[in-house]
C-alpha cells in the first residue's frame, strides 16, 4: 500500500483521516500593460541615449582623450571611432550573456543589470581623464567604458525584447514590440538634442574643456531613474520554468539552429537599411551631393521623429494582418526602391527629407515588428539568449559596418555601388521572409 502525503507534507496520512489536498496556486495575473511598457521603454531610451551620446560627441572626446597626431588632425578622431567599433562588436557577447541571465533567472533581473551596467559605463566615460593628465591611461579607461556599453546594449535588446513581447495581451505583441524602436529613437533624439543644446550654450572652448562630459554624467543619473522604474515591473517568465533545470549558455544555438539562422536572415537587410537611413544618410548625402551639414542634420532629426511615430502603426497592422506582409513590404520595397531613392538625392534639404521619410515608411515594416518576430521563433526557456546572440552578431556585421562600407565605396570612387549593396541585401532577406512561418496569432508560451 502506498503512503499518501499528509496535509503538512511531513509523512503518511493517519488511517481513517481524510487527506487534505492543498488548493491549486492562483492563476498568474497578466502584468499591467502600461507599467510594463514604461519599464521597458524608459530604460531602453536611457540605454540608447548613453550609446548615441558617444557618437555625437566624438569630435570633442578625440581632442581630450587621444594624443594629437602631428600633421594629421584626423588621427584622434579615427581613434575615437575605432573605440566606437569595438563597442559594437561587444554587443553579441552582451546578447549571449545577458540573455542567459534572463533565461536562467528572470527577465527583470537582466533588465536591471543592463541599465546599471550602462549607467556605470556612462559615468566612467564622463570621468575619463584627459591624455594630457593621465597619458595612455586615458584611452584605456575610454575603451573599457565602451566595452561595457557594448555589453549592456547587446544584453538590453535581448532582455527588453523578450520582456515586451511576453508582457503583451492577446493579439497585441506587434504593438508592444514596436515600442522597442520608439524608445530607441527617443534615446537617439535625446542624445542629439542634448549635444546640440550644450554646443549652443557653452561654445566649442568649454565643450572641449569639460562640457562634453555633461551628457555622460546626466546619462548615469538617468540610468538610476530607469533602474527604479524597472524594479517595480512584474516578471513575465513563468516561475515553474525558473525552477526547472537552467539552460546552458549555448543551448539555444545547439537545440534551435534553424531559428538562430532565421534571425540572422530576417535581420541582415533590416539592420543595414536601419543604420543607413537613421544614422548614415546625412553623412552619405554630404559626401555625395555636397548638402550643407546643418541641413543634413536637421533632415535627419525630423525624419527620425517621424519614424518614431510610425512604429505603433506598423505594430498594430501586424497584429491584424500578420508579420509576413509587413516584412515583405519592407524587404521588397527596399529591393525595388532603395537605389532610386538614394539616386534622388540632389543636394537640397527637401530631397533629403523626402528620401529619408520615404525610407522610414518602408523601414517600419521591419523595425516595428522585429522584436515580436524574434521572440515568436524561440520557446520561453531559451528565448532571451536565443534572440540576443544571433541578432546582435548580425547587427554588428551588417548594421555597424554600414557607414564604413558606404564611405569605402566613396573612397574607391564607386559611390553608386552602395545603394545596390543595400538593395541586394534586402532582397536576400525578402527570400527569408517568404519562407518564414507566420507567428502573429500563435499562442506564446511564457
Short mmCIF file of C-alpha atoms in Angstrom, two decimals:
data_model
loop_
_atom_site.label_atom_id
_atom_site.label_comp_id
_atom_site.label_asym_id
_atom_site.label_seq_id
_atom_site.Cartn_x
_atom_site.Cartn_y
_atom_site.Cartn_z
CA UNK A 1 0.00 0.00 0.00
CA UNK A 2 1.35 3.37 -0.97
CA UNK A 3 1.54 6.08 1.64
CA UNK A 4 -0.48 9.21 0.98
CA UNK A 5 1.16 12.51 1.94
CA UNK A 6 -0.39 14.30 4.88
CA UNK A 7 -1.71 17.84 4.74
CA UNK A 8 1.51 19.09 6.25
CA UNK A 9 3.50 17.14 3.74
CA UNK A 10 5.63 15.59 6.52
CA UNK A 11 4.63 11.94 6.34
CA UNK A 12 1.87 9.44 5.58
CA UNK A 13 -1.71 10.33 6.33
CA UNK A 14 -3.31 8.95 9.51
CA UNK A 15 -5.58 5.92 8.73
CA UNK A 16 -9.23 6.96 8.60
CA UNK A 17 -8.36 10.59 8.42
CA UNK A 18 -9.18 12.37 5.13
CA UNK A 19 -6.23 13.71 3.18
CA UNK A 20 -6.23 17.46 2.77
CA UNK A 21 -5.31 18.40 -0.78
CA UNK A 22 -3.75 21.86 -0.99
CA UNK A 23 -5.58 24.23 -3.30
CA UNK A 24 -4.00 24.86 -6.69
CA UNK A 25 -1.90 28.01 -6.96
CA UNK A 26 -3.84 31.04 -8.18
CA UNK A 27 -3.50 31.74 -11.88
CA UNK A 28 -0.69 34.08 -12.71
CA UNK A 29 -2.05 37.53 -13.36
CA UNK A 30 -1.11 39.28 -16.54
CA UNK A 31 1.29 42.17 -15.90
CA UNK A 32 -0.15 45.67 -16.09
CA UNK A 33 0.48 46.75 -19.69
CA UNK A 34 1.26 50.43 -19.15
CA UNK A 35 3.69 49.77 -16.30
CA UNK A 36 5.43 47.09 -18.34
CA UNK A 37 5.71 49.37 -21.37
CA UNK A 38 7.10 52.15 -19.21
CA UNK A 39 9.67 49.88 -17.57
CA UNK A 40 10.94 48.56 -20.89
CA UNK A 41 10.69 51.75 -22.93
CA UNK A 42 12.13 54.28 -20.47
CA UNK A 43 15.03 52.01 -19.66
CA UNK A 44 15.67 51.30 -23.32
CA UNK A 45 15.59 55.03 -24.18
CA UNK A 46 18.16 55.72 -21.44
CA UNK A 47 20.36 52.90 -22.75
CA UNK A 48 20.34 54.29 -26.28
CA UNK A 49 20.79 57.87 -25.09
CA UNK A 50 24.06 56.79 -23.44
CA UNK A 51 25.11 54.77 -26.51
CA UNK A 52 24.47 57.52 -29.06
CA UNK A 53 25.85 60.35 -26.92
CA UNK A 54 29.31 58.99 -27.68
CA UNK A 55 28.70 59.30 -31.42
CA UNK A 56 27.52 62.91 -31.27
CA UNK A 57 30.42 63.98 -29.02
CA UNK A 58 33.18 62.00 -30.72
CA UNK A 59 34.93 65.12 -32.06
CA UNK A 60 35.27 66.57 -28.54
CA UNK A 61 36.35 63.29 -26.99
CA UNK A 62 39.04 62.92 -29.66
CA UNK A 63 40.84 66.13 -28.70
CA UNK A 64 40.92 65.29 -24.99
CA UNK A 65 41.49 61.54 -24.70
CA UNK A 66 43.82 60.69 -27.58
CA UNK A 67 47.26 62.10 -28.46
CA UNK A 68 47.16 64.69 -31.20
CA UNK A 69 48.81 63.30 -34.35
CA UNK A 70 51.39 65.61 -35.80
CA UNK A 71 50.33 66.90 -39.18
CA UNK A 72 47.17 64.79 -39.31
CA UNK A 73 44.23 66.05 -37.30
CA UNK A 74 42.13 63.01 -38.30
CA UNK A 75 44.19 60.56 -36.24
CA UNK A 76 42.47 61.26 -32.87
CA UNK A 77 39.03 61.22 -34.46
CA UNK A 78 39.74 57.94 -36.22
CA UNK A 79 40.89 56.51 -32.90
CA UNK A 80 37.63 57.63 -31.30
CA UNK A 81 35.56 55.90 -33.98
CA UNK A 82 37.72 52.78 -33.65
CA UNK A 83 36.68 52.66 -29.99
CA UNK A 84 33.06 53.03 -31.16
CA UNK A 85 33.50 49.98 -33.41
CA UNK A 86 35.00 47.95 -30.56
CA UNK A 87 31.88 48.64 -28.50
CA UNK A 88 29.72 47.48 -31.42
CA UNK A 89 31.38 44.11 -31.58
CA UNK A 90 30.86 43.55 -27.86
CA UNK A 91 27.12 43.51 -28.44
CA UNK A 92 26.88 39.80 -29.40
CA UNK A 93 28.69 38.91 -26.18
CA UNK A 94 26.24 41.04 -24.22
CA UNK A 95 23.30 39.48 -26.04
CA UNK A 96 24.50 35.99 -25.14
CA UNK A 97 25.45 36.68 -21.50
CA UNK A 98 22.54 38.92 -20.51
CA UNK A 99 20.14 36.73 -22.49
CA UNK A 100 21.34 33.77 -20.43
CA UNK A 101 20.73 35.76 -17.23
CA UNK A 102 17.17 36.49 -18.42
CA UNK A 103 16.53 32.82 -19.23
CA UNK A 104 18.20 31.30 -16.17
CA UNK A 105 16.88 33.74 -13.60
CA UNK A 106 14.25 36.24 -14.75
CA UNK A 107 13.73 38.99 -17.31
CA UNK A 108 13.54 41.74 -14.70
CA UNK A 109 16.95 40.80 -13.26
CA UNK A 110 18.56 41.08 -16.69
CA UNK A 111 16.86 44.44 -17.31
CA UNK A 112 18.13 45.89 -14.05
CA UNK A 113 21.66 44.57 -14.64
CA UNK A 114 21.87 46.06 -18.14
CA UNK A 115 20.71 49.52 -17.08
CA UNK A 116 23.08 49.61 -14.09
CA UNK A 117 25.89 48.46 -16.38
CA UNK A 118 25.10 51.23 -18.85
CA UNK A 119 24.87 53.82 -16.07
CA UNK A 120 28.23 52.78 -14.65
CA UNK A 121 29.94 52.79 -18.05
CA UNK A 122 28.43 56.18 -18.90
CA UNK A 123 29.77 57.55 -15.62
CA UNK A 124 33.17 56.10 -16.50
CA UNK A 125 33.17 57.92 -19.86
CA UNK A 126 32.22 61.16 -18.10
CA UNK A 127 35.11 60.77 -15.64
CA UNK A 128 37.71 59.64 -18.19
CA UNK A 129 40.93 61.60 -17.62
CA UNK A 130 42.49 63.59 -20.44
CA UNK A 131 45.57 62.35 -22.28
CA UNK A 132 47.47 65.39 -21.02
CA UNK A 133 46.72 64.42 -17.41
CA UNK A 134 46.99 60.62 -17.49
CA UNK A 135 48.76 59.67 -20.71
CA UNK A 136 47.92 56.25 -22.15
CA UNK A 137 45.63 55.51 -19.19
CA UNK A 138 43.03 57.90 -20.69
CA UNK A 139 42.29 55.85 -23.84
CA UNK A 140 42.45 52.63 -21.78
CA UNK A 141 39.69 53.93 -19.48
CA UNK A 142 37.62 55.01 -22.50
CA UNK A 143 38.00 51.64 -24.23
CA UNK A 144 36.97 49.85 -21.03
CA UNK A 145 33.88 52.04 -20.69
CA UNK A 146 32.93 51.49 -24.31
CA UNK A 147 33.32 47.72 -23.98
CA UNK A 148 30.93 47.80 -21.03
CA UNK A 149 28.46 49.92 -23.01
CA UNK A 150 28.53 47.41 -25.87
CA UNK A 151 27.94 44.59 -23.41
CA UNK A 152 24.99 46.47 -21.94
CA UNK A 153 23.33 47.39 -25.25
CA UNK A 154 23.61 43.83 -26.57
CA UNK A 155 22.00 42.49 -23.42
CA UNK A 156 19.36 45.21 -23.41
CA UNK A 157 17.87 44.16 -26.74
CA UNK A 158 17.70 40.50 -25.71
CA UNK A 159 16.08 41.19 -22.35
CA UNK A 160 13.76 44.07 -23.27
CA UNK A 161 12.55 42.38 -26.47
CA UNK A 162 11.57 39.27 -24.55
CA UNK A 163 10.06 41.30 -21.69
CA UNK A 164 7.96 43.49 -24.01
CA UNK A 165 6.53 40.66 -26.07
CA UNK A 166 5.78 38.47 -23.04
CA UNK A 167 4.02 41.43 -21.36
CA UNK A 168 1.60 41.88 -24.26
CA UNK A 169 -2.00 40.77 -24.20
CA UNK A 170 -3.57 38.57 -26.90
CA UNK A 171 -3.05 40.00 -30.38
CA UNK A 172 -1.01 42.91 -29.05
CA UNK A 173 2.52 41.54 -29.34
CA UNK A 174 3.21 43.54 -32.50
CA UNK A 175 2.08 46.77 -30.86
CA UNK A 176 4.19 46.16 -27.78
CA UNK A 177 7.23 45.18 -29.82
CA UNK A 178 7.02 48.44 -31.79
CA UNK A 179 7.97 50.35 -28.63
CA UNK A 180 11.46 48.86 -28.90
CA UNK A 181 12.24 51.28 -31.75
CA UNK A 182 10.02 54.06 -30.39
CA UNK A 183 12.23 54.18 -27.31
CA UNK A 184 15.43 53.66 -29.31
CA UNK A 185 14.55 56.68 -31.48
CA UNK A 186 13.65 58.69 -28.37
CA UNK A 187 17.06 57.96 -26.88
CA UNK A 188 18.82 58.92 -30.11
CA UNK A 189 16.85 62.18 -30.35
CA UNK A 190 17.57 62.98 -26.70
CA UNK A 191 21.29 62.43 -27.23
CA UNK A 192 21.46 64.62 -30.33
CA UNK A 193 19.30 67.31 -28.71
CA UNK A 194 21.40 67.39 -25.54
CA UNK A 195 24.62 67.63 -27.53
CA UNK A 196 23.25 70.38 -29.78
CA UNK A 197 21.95 72.38 -26.79
CA UNK A 198 25.26 72.18 -24.93
CA UNK A 199 27.25 73.25 -28.01
CA UNK A 200 24.91 76.23 -28.48
CA UNK A 201 25.11 77.29 -24.81
CA UNK A 202 28.73 76.53 -23.95
CA UNK A 203 30.55 77.01 -27.25
CA UNK A 204 33.48 74.98 -28.55
CA UNK A 205 36.06 76.07 -25.98
CA UNK A 206 34.09 74.97 -22.92
CA UNK A 207 32.80 71.89 -24.74
CA UNK A 208 36.38 70.85 -25.45
CA UNK A 209 37.38 71.58 -21.88
CA UNK A 210 34.65 69.97 -19.78
CA UNK A 211 31.25 70.35 -21.45
CA UNK A 212 31.48 67.06 -23.35
CA UNK A 213 31.37 65.21 -20.01
CA UNK A 214 27.93 66.55 -19.03
CA UNK A 215 25.78 64.25 -21.24
CA UNK A 216 27.51 61.15 -19.87
CA UNK A 217 27.13 62.24 -16.25
CA UNK A 218 23.48 63.00 -17.00
CA UNK A 219 23.14 59.55 -18.54
CA UNK A 220 24.41 57.96 -15.34
CA UNK A 221 21.74 59.80 -13.33
CA UNK A 222 19.02 58.84 -15.83
CA UNK A 223 20.10 55.21 -15.54
CA UNK A 224 19.31 55.30 -11.82
CA UNK A 225 15.82 56.59 -12.64
CA UNK A 226 15.38 53.79 -15.18
CA UNK A 227 16.60 51.27 -12.60
CA UNK A 228 13.97 52.49 -10.10
CA UNK A 229 11.19 52.16 -12.71
CA UNK A 230 12.29 48.67 -13.71
CA UNK A 231 12.40 47.43 -10.14
CA UNK A 232 8.63 47.89 -9.98
CA UNK A 233 7.94 45.89 -13.14
CA UNK A 234 6.28 42.48 -12.96
CA UNK A 235 8.17 39.38 -14.02
CA UNK A 236 6.97 37.74 -17.26
CA UNK A 237 8.91 34.48 -17.03
CA UNK A 238 6.89 31.60 -15.56
CA UNK A 239 8.00 30.72 -12.01
CA UNK A 240 7.73 26.98 -12.71
CA UNK A 241 10.14 27.38 -15.62
CA UNK A 242 12.59 29.26 -13.42
CA UNK A 243 12.64 26.30 -11.02
CA UNK A 244 13.35 23.82 -13.84
CA UNK A 245 16.96 22.92 -14.76
CA UNK A 246 18.58 26.05 -16.13
CA UNK A 247 19.50 26.16 -19.81
CA UNK A 248 23.14 26.07 -20.85
CA UNK A 249 24.83 29.14 -22.29
CA UNK A 250 24.71 27.85 -25.89
CA UNK A 251 21.58 25.73 -25.59
CA UNK A 252 19.54 27.97 -27.90
CA UNK A 253 22.14 27.70 -30.67
CA UNK A 254 22.58 23.97 -30.15
CA UNK A 255 18.91 22.99 -29.98
CA UNK A 256 17.41 25.63 -32.26
CA UNK A 257 19.94 26.23 -35.06
CA UNK A 258 17.24 26.92 -37.65
CA UNK A 259 15.65 29.66 -35.55
CA UNK A 260 19.09 31.20 -34.95
CA UNK A 261 19.81 31.26 -38.69
CA UNK A 262 16.36 32.69 -39.37
CA UNK A 263 17.04 35.61 -37.04
CA UNK A 264 20.24 36.33 -38.96
CA UNK A 265 18.40 36.24 -42.29
CA UNK A 266 15.49 38.32 -41.01
CA UNK A 267 17.82 40.95 -39.51
CA UNK A 268 20.55 41.35 -42.16
CA UNK A 269 18.68 43.57 -44.63
CA UNK A 270 16.74 45.34 -41.89
CA UNK A 271 19.75 46.37 -39.83
CA UNK A 272 21.65 47.59 -42.90
CA UNK A 273 18.69 49.70 -44.02
CA UNK A 274 18.10 50.95 -40.46
CA UNK A 275 21.64 52.21 -39.88
CA UNK A 276 21.83 53.61 -43.40
CA UNK A 277 18.60 55.61 -43.09
CA UNK A 278 18.69 56.63 -39.42
CA UNK A 279 22.41 57.28 -38.90
CA UNK A 280 24.47 57.33 -42.09
CA UNK A 281 22.21 59.03 -44.64
CA UNK A 282 23.05 62.65 -43.65
CA UNK A 283 26.76 61.84 -43.99
CA UNK A 284 26.12 59.95 -47.25
CA UNK A 285 24.31 63.00 -48.63
CA UNK A 286 27.16 65.30 -47.54
CA UNK A 287 29.78 63.08 -49.20
CA UNK A 288 27.91 62.54 -52.46
CA UNK A 289 25.77 65.65 -53.01
CA UNK A 290 27.52 68.38 -51.02
CA UNK A 291 24.45 69.26 -48.92
CA UNK A 292 25.07 71.65 -46.05
CA UNK A 293 25.87 69.81 -42.82
CA UNK A 294 23.29 71.73 -40.77
CA UNK A 295 20.55 70.93 -43.33
CA UNK A 296 21.57 67.28 -43.33
CA UNK A 297 21.37 67.04 -39.53
CA UNK A 298 18.01 68.84 -39.44
CA UNK A 299 16.54 66.48 -42.04
CA UNK A 300 17.86 63.51 -40.09
CA UNK A 301 16.30 64.74 -36.85
CA UNK A 302 12.87 65.44 -38.40
CA UNK A 303 12.77 62.10 -40.18
CA UNK A 304 13.75 60.26 -37.00
CA UNK A 305 10.84 61.85 -35.11
CA UNK A 306 8.53 60.84 -37.99
CA UNK A 307 9.95 57.32 -37.83
CA UNK A 308 9.19 57.00 -34.09
CA UNK A 309 5.54 57.96 -34.70
CA UNK A 310 5.18 55.27 -37.38
CA UNK A 311 6.23 52.34 -35.18
CA UNK A 312 2.96 51.69 -33.29
CA UNK A 313 1.06 51.89 -36.58
CA UNK A 314 3.22 49.10 -38.00
CA UNK A 315 2.82 47.03 -34.84
CA UNK A 316 -0.98 47.32 -34.91
CA UNK A 317 -1.12 46.39 -38.61
CA UNK A 318 0.97 43.28 -37.97
CA UNK A 319 -1.33 42.19 -35.14
CA UNK A 320 -4.26 42.38 -37.53
CA UNK A 321 -2.79 41.14 -40.82
CA UNK A 322 0.30 39.18 -39.75
CA UNK A 323 4.08 39.68 -39.64
CA UNK A 324 4.97 38.42 -43.12
CA UNK A 325 3.07 41.09 -45.12
CA UNK A 326 4.92 43.88 -43.30
CA UNK A 327 8.31 42.19 -43.62
CA UNK A 328 7.77 41.70 -47.35
CA UNK A 329 6.59 45.31 -47.69
CA UNK A 330 9.92 46.35 -46.20
CA UNK A 331 12.21 43.90 -47.99
CA UNK A 332 10.74 44.08 -51.50
CA UNK A 333 10.17 47.82 -51.10
CA UNK A 334 13.84 48.47 -50.43
CA UNK A 335 14.96 45.99 -53.08
CA UNK A 336 12.95 47.91 -55.71
CA UNK A 337 13.16 51.47 -54.39
CA UNK A 338 16.43 51.64 -52.44
CA UNK A 339 18.55 52.56 -55.46
CA UNK A 340 16.08 55.11 -56.96
CA UNK A 341 15.64 56.76 -53.55
CA UNK A 342 19.35 57.26 -52.96
CA UNK A 343 19.84 58.45 -56.53
CA UNK A 344 17.09 61.04 -55.98
CA UNK A 345 19.30 62.99 -53.58
CA UNK A 346 20.26 66.24 -55.31
CA UNK A 347 21.90 68.24 -52.54
CA UNK A 348 18.77 70.05 -51.39
CA UNK A 349 17.17 69.88 -47.95
CA UNK A 350 13.81 68.94 -49.46
CA UNK A 351 15.13 65.96 -51.40
CA UNK A 352 16.99 64.58 -48.39
CA UNK A 353 13.96 64.95 -46.11
CA UNK A 354 11.69 63.31 -48.68
CA UNK A 355 14.09 60.40 -49.29
CA UNK A 356 14.59 59.84 -45.57
CA UNK A 357 10.87 59.89 -44.77
CA UNK A 358 10.03 57.58 -47.68
CA UNK A 359 12.67 55.15 -46.48
CA UNK A 360 11.34 55.38 -42.93
CA UNK A 361 7.89 54.28 -44.12
CA UNK A 362 9.39 51.18 -45.77
CA UNK A 363 11.71 50.54 -42.83
CA UNK A 364 8.79 50.47 -40.40
CA UNK A 365 7.73 47.15 -41.93
CA UNK A 366 10.83 45.66 -40.29
CA UNK A 367 11.55 47.72 -37.19
CA UNK A 368 8.03 47.83 -35.75
CA UNK A 369 7.79 44.03 -35.50
CA UNK A 370 11.34 42.66 -35.41
CA UNK A 371 11.13 42.19 -31.63
CA UNK A 372 7.89 40.20 -31.94
CA UNK A 373 9.17 38.08 -34.84
CA UNK A 374 12.37 37.21 -32.96
CA UNK A 375 10.56 36.35 -29.73
CA UNK A 376 7.99 34.18 -31.50
CA UNK A 377 10.69 31.97 -33.02
CA UNK A 378 12.01 30.64 -29.68
CA UNK A 379 10.43 28.84 -26.68
CA UNK A 380 10.44 30.73 -23.38
CA UNK A 381 13.18 28.55 -21.86
CA UNK A 382 15.89 29.98 -24.16
CA UNK A 383 14.10 32.96 -25.70
CA UNK A 384 16.31 35.82 -24.50
CA UNK A 385 19.67 34.17 -25.23
CA UNK A 386 18.28 32.73 -28.47
CA UNK A 387 17.41 36.24 -29.64
CA UNK A 388 20.38 38.10 -28.20
CA UNK A 389 23.37 36.43 -29.80
CA UNK A 390 22.35 35.94 -33.48
CA UNK A 391 20.58 39.31 -33.60
CA UNK A 392 23.48 41.29 -32.13
CA UNK A 393 26.03 39.44 -34.25
CA UNK A 394 24.09 40.24 -37.43
CA UNK A 395 23.74 43.89 -36.39
CA UNK A 396 27.48 44.12 -35.76
CA UNK A 397 28.37 42.58 -39.14
CA UNK A 398 25.88 44.43 -41.36
CA UNK A 399 24.46 47.37 -39.42
CA UNK A 400 27.60 48.51 -37.64
CA UNK A 401 29.64 48.43 -40.84
CA UNK A 402 27.13 50.38 -42.99
CA UNK A 403 28.88 53.77 -42.59
CA UNK A 404 32.26 52.19 -43.23
CA UNK A 405 31.12 50.36 -46.39
CA UNK A 406 29.39 53.47 -47.75
CA UNK A 407 32.47 55.61 -47.13
CA UNK A 408 34.74 52.92 -48.61
CA UNK A 409 32.76 52.90 -51.87
CA UNK A 410 33.16 56.69 -51.99
CA UNK A 411 36.89 56.37 -51.33
CA UNK A 412 37.15 53.85 -54.20
CA UNK A 413 35.29 56.34 -56.42
CA UNK A 414 32.36 53.95 -56.78
CA UNK A 415 29.66 55.55 -54.58
CA UNK A 416 26.91 54.25 -56.88
CA UNK A 417 27.58 50.70 -55.60
CA UNK A 418 26.41 51.39 -52.06
CA UNK A 419 22.67 51.69 -52.96
CA UNK A 420 22.92 48.37 -54.79
CA UNK A 421 24.54 46.81 -51.71
CA UNK A 422 21.53 47.88 -49.61
CA UNK A 423 19.03 46.70 -52.23
CA UNK A 424 20.65 43.28 -52.73
CA UNK A 425 20.86 42.51 -49.02
CA UNK A 426 17.20 43.50 -48.56
CA UNK A 427 16.33 41.17 -51.45
CA UNK A 428 18.17 38.32 -49.69
CA UNK A 429 16.21 38.98 -46.50
CA UNK A 430 12.98 39.02 -48.54
CA UNK A 431 13.69 35.46 -49.63
CA UNK A 432 13.91 34.54 -45.93
CA UNK A 433 10.61 36.34 -45.22
CA UNK A 434 8.86 34.25 -47.87
CA UNK A 435 9.82 31.04 -46.06
CA UNK A 436 9.19 32.41 -42.57
CA UNK A 437 6.28 30.79 -40.70
CA UNK A 438 3.50 33.21 -39.76
CA UNK A 439 3.61 33.60 -35.99
CA UNK A 440 1.38 36.61 -35.30
CA UNK A 441 -1.60 34.70 -33.91
CA UNK A 442 0.05 31.67 -32.34
CA UNK A 443 -0.01 31.21 -28.58
CA UNK A 444 3.21 32.39 -26.93
CA UNK A 445 4.49 30.26 -24.07
CA UNK A 446 5.89 32.02 -21.02
#
